[in-house]
Amino acid sequence: MAPRSATAKARSPAPRWQRRAEARPEEILEAALAEFDERGFEAARMEDIAKAAGISKAAIYLYFPSKMALLEALIEAKVAPLAAQAQKLAAAGQADPLNALKLFATVAAARMADPKVIAVPRLVIGISGRFPEIAEYYRTHVVAKARGALEQLIEAGIASGAIRKVDTAAVVRAFIGPLFFEAMWTHVLKGETALHDPQKLIEQQFDVLLHGLEPRA
């Protein structure tokens, strides 16, 4: 066998891995969320997001034409799946709507323990006054779908006798409100969290929701 040349001996070994020249959309979204969270939506720049994702500024526009498009994509990736989960449970849980509601609440609480999930609605709330179009996008693509599914489950419970006749819209607010508050309390106000034990949190919420605060006989 011929001896290796000095050049070959001096050549450094190839790296085990190297970053792709073009990041995937998921990586761009993660970079965008980090920039939005650190700098705010309006101060964040597309070139900084591109740099964080390891691509050129020109390349990022091949995936997302604007910061607003990035935020809409973040809504679809991080929060819209919860609305889709509610719709699936509403379709499958007609026979046992209370259990379906409890299952959705537990899934939602577990997902809200992830700060990246709550970062998106926090961003939307922060800029909704200046960008009402993003509030409309969030309302139609997330809130309206989730509310409709939850109302459907409550109405199924009323029809079956599992739930007394109530104002479904009011019950949905009472259902969602504590979950959203706990997420904000945890991730925004940095309070002591109950999201580390979603099952216990939901059991307590449903106890109050179903039985109220009046003394029991």
PDB file of C-alpha atoms in Angstrom, residues 25-106:
ATOM      1  CA  PRO A  25     -39.127  26.219   8.149  1.00  0.00           C
ATOM      2  CA  GLU A  26     -39.349  24.732  11.659  1.00  0.00           C
ATOM      3  CA  GLU A  27     -35.885  26.053  12.493  1.00  0.00           C
ATOM      4  CA  ILE A  28     -36.784  29.475  11.141  1.00  0.00           C
ATOM      5  CA  LEU A  29     -39.904  29.540  13.309  1.00  0.00           C
ATOM      6  CA  GLU A  30     -37.902  28.627  16.409  1.00  0.00           C
ATOM      7  CA  ALA A  31     -35.455  31.437  15.636  1.00  0.00           C
ATOM      8  CA  ALA A  32     -38.334  33.870  15.049  1.00  0.00           C
ATOM      9  CA  LEU A  33     -40.012  32.959  18.332  1.00  0.00           C
ATOM     10  CA  ALA A  34     -36.765  33.520  20.220  1.00  0.00           C
ATOM     11  CA  GLU A  35     -36.233  36.921  18.550  1.00  0.00           C
ATOM     12  CA  PHE A  36     -39.841  38.025  19.079  1.00  0.00           C
ATOM     13  CA  ASP A  37     -39.704  36.934  22.710  1.00  0.00           C
ATOM     14  CA  GLU A  38     -36.405  38.703  23.400  1.00  0.00           C
ATOM     15  CA  ARG A  39     -36.780  41.899  21.363  1.00  0.00           C
ATOM     16  CA  GLY A  40     -40.525  42.210  20.822  1.00  0.00           C
ATOM     17  CA  PHE A  41     -42.354  41.784  17.544  1.00  0.00           C
ATOM     18  CA  GLU A  42     -41.817  45.287  16.221  1.00  0.00           C
ATOM     19  CA  ALA A  43     -38.118  45.524  17.142  1.00  0.00           C
ATOM     20  CA  ALA A  44     -37.198  42.080  15.785  1.00  0.00           C
ATOM     21  CA  ARG A  45     -35.580  42.135  12.340  1.00  0.00           C
ATOM     22  CA  MET A  46     -35.839  39.574   9.574  1.00  0.00           C
ATOM     23  CA  GLU A  47     -32.064  39.616   9.079  1.00  0.00           C
ATOM     24  CA  ASP A  48     -31.496  38.711  12.747  1.00  0.00           C
ATOM     25  CA  ILE A  49     -34.011  35.877  12.526  1.00  0.00           C
ATOM     26  CA  ALA A  50     -32.292  34.612   9.383  1.00  0.00           C
ATOM     27  CA  LYS A  51     -28.889  34.783  11.070  1.00  0.00           C
ATOM     28  CA  ALA A  52     -30.160  32.864  14.097  1.00  0.00           C
ATOM     29  CA  ALA A  53     -31.585  30.196  11.782  1.00  0.00           C
ATOM     30  CA  GLY A  54     -28.284  29.956   9.884  1.00  0.00           C
ATOM     31  CA  ILE A  55     -29.529  31.267   6.543  1.00  0.00           C
ATOM     32  CA  SER A  56     -29.224  34.452   4.532  1.00  0.00           C
ATOM     33  CA  LYS A  57     -31.702  37.303   4.752  1.00  0.00           C
ATOM     34  CA  ALA A  58     -32.697  36.651   1.149  1.00  0.00           C
ATOM     35  CA  ALA A  59     -33.322  32.968   1.858  1.00  0.00           C
ATOM     36  CA  ILE A  60     -35.775  33.604   4.702  1.00  0.00           C
ATOM     37  CA  TYR A  61     -38.110  35.395   2.287  1.00  0.00           C
ATOM     38  CA  LEU A  62     -38.384  32.190   0.264  1.00  0.00           C
ATOM     39  CA  TYR A  63     -40.253  30.730   3.232  1.00  0.00           C
ATOM     40  CA  PHE A  64     -41.917  33.726   4.879  1.00  0.00           C
ATOM     41  CA  PRO A  65     -42.537  37.056   3.106  1.00  0.00           C
ATOM     42  CA  SER A  66     -42.858  39.103   6.314  1.00  0.00           C
ATOM     43  CA  LYS A  67     -42.726  39.107  10.099  1.00  0.00           C
ATOM     44  CA  MET A  68     -46.512  38.930  10.105  1.00  0.00           C
ATOM     45  CA  ALA A  69     -46.349  35.746   8.048  1.00  0.00           C
ATOM     46  CA  LEU A  70     -43.883  34.348  10.570  1.00  0.00           C
ATOM     47  CA  LEU A  71     -46.213  35.135  13.459  1.00  0.00           C
ATOM     48  CA  GLU A  72     -49.166  33.563  11.650  1.00  0.00           C
ATOM     49  CA  ALA A  73     -47.065  30.442  11.057  1.00  0.00           C
ATOM     50  CA  LEU A  74     -46.130  30.380  14.749  1.00  0.00           C
ATOM     51  CA  ILE A  75     -49.824  30.507  15.662  1.00  0.00           C
ATOM     52  CA  GLU A  76     -50.467  27.531  13.387  1.00  0.00           C
ATOM     53  CA  ALA A  77     -47.478  25.578  14.727  1.00  0.00           C
ATOM     54  CA  LYS A  78     -47.686  26.286  18.459  1.00  0.00           C
ATOM     55  CA  VAL A  79     -51.300  27.038  19.373  1.00  0.00           C
ATOM     56  CA  ALA A  80     -53.665  25.944  16.601  1.00  0.00           C
ATOM     57  CA  PRO A  81     -53.028  22.232  17.379  1.00  0.00           C
ATOM     58  CA  LEU A  82     -54.911  22.753  20.662  1.00  0.00           C
ATOM     59  CA  ALA A  83     -57.954  23.966  18.756  1.00  0.00           C
ATOM     60  CA  ALA A  84     -57.651  21.005  16.409  1.00  0.00           C
ATOM     61  CA  GLN A  85     -57.476  18.675  19.424  1.00  0.00           C
ATOM     62  CA  ALA A  86     -60.681  20.209  20.787  1.00  0.00           C
ATOM     63  CA  GLN A  87     -62.418  19.635  17.455  1.00  0.00           C
ATOM     64  CA  LYS A  88     -61.334  15.983  17.375  1.00  0.00           C
ATOM     65  CA  LEU A  89     -62.533  15.406  20.920  1.00  0.00           C
ATOM     66  CA  ALA A  90     -65.841  17.126  20.186  1.00  0.00           C
ATOM     67  CA  ALA A  91     -66.379  14.789  17.245  1.00  0.00           C
ATOM     68  CA  ALA A  92     -65.389  11.654  19.163  1.00  0.00           C
ATOM     69  CA  GLY A  93     -66.690  12.493  22.656  1.00  0.00           C
ATOM     70  CA  GLN A  94     -70.420  12.926  22.128  1.00  0.00           C
ATOM     71  CA  ALA A  95     -71.235   9.821  24.186  1.00  0.00           C
ATOM     72  CA  ASP A  96     -69.226  11.027  27.206  1.00  0.00           C
ATOM     73  CA  PRO A  97     -68.844  14.805  26.887  1.00  0.00           C
ATOM     74  CA  LEU A  98     -67.687  15.424  30.459  1.00  0.00           C
ATOM     75  CA  ASN A  99     -64.816  12.986  30.091  1.00  0.00           C
ATOM     76  CA  ALA A 100     -63.927  14.542  26.721  1.00  0.00           C
ATOM     77  CA  LEU A 101     -63.870  18.004  28.300  1.00  0.00           C
ATOM     78  CA  LYS A 102     -61.657  16.774  31.113  1.00  0.00           C
ATOM     79  CA  LEU A 103     -59.301  15.065  28.667  1.00  0.00           C
ATOM     80  CA  PHE A 104     -58.980  18.230  26.586  1.00  0.00           C
ATOM     81  CA  ALA A 105     -58.333  20.344  29.687  1.00  0.00           C
ATOM     82  CA  THR A 106     -55.592  17.961  30.814  1.00  0.00           C
TER      83      THR A 106
END
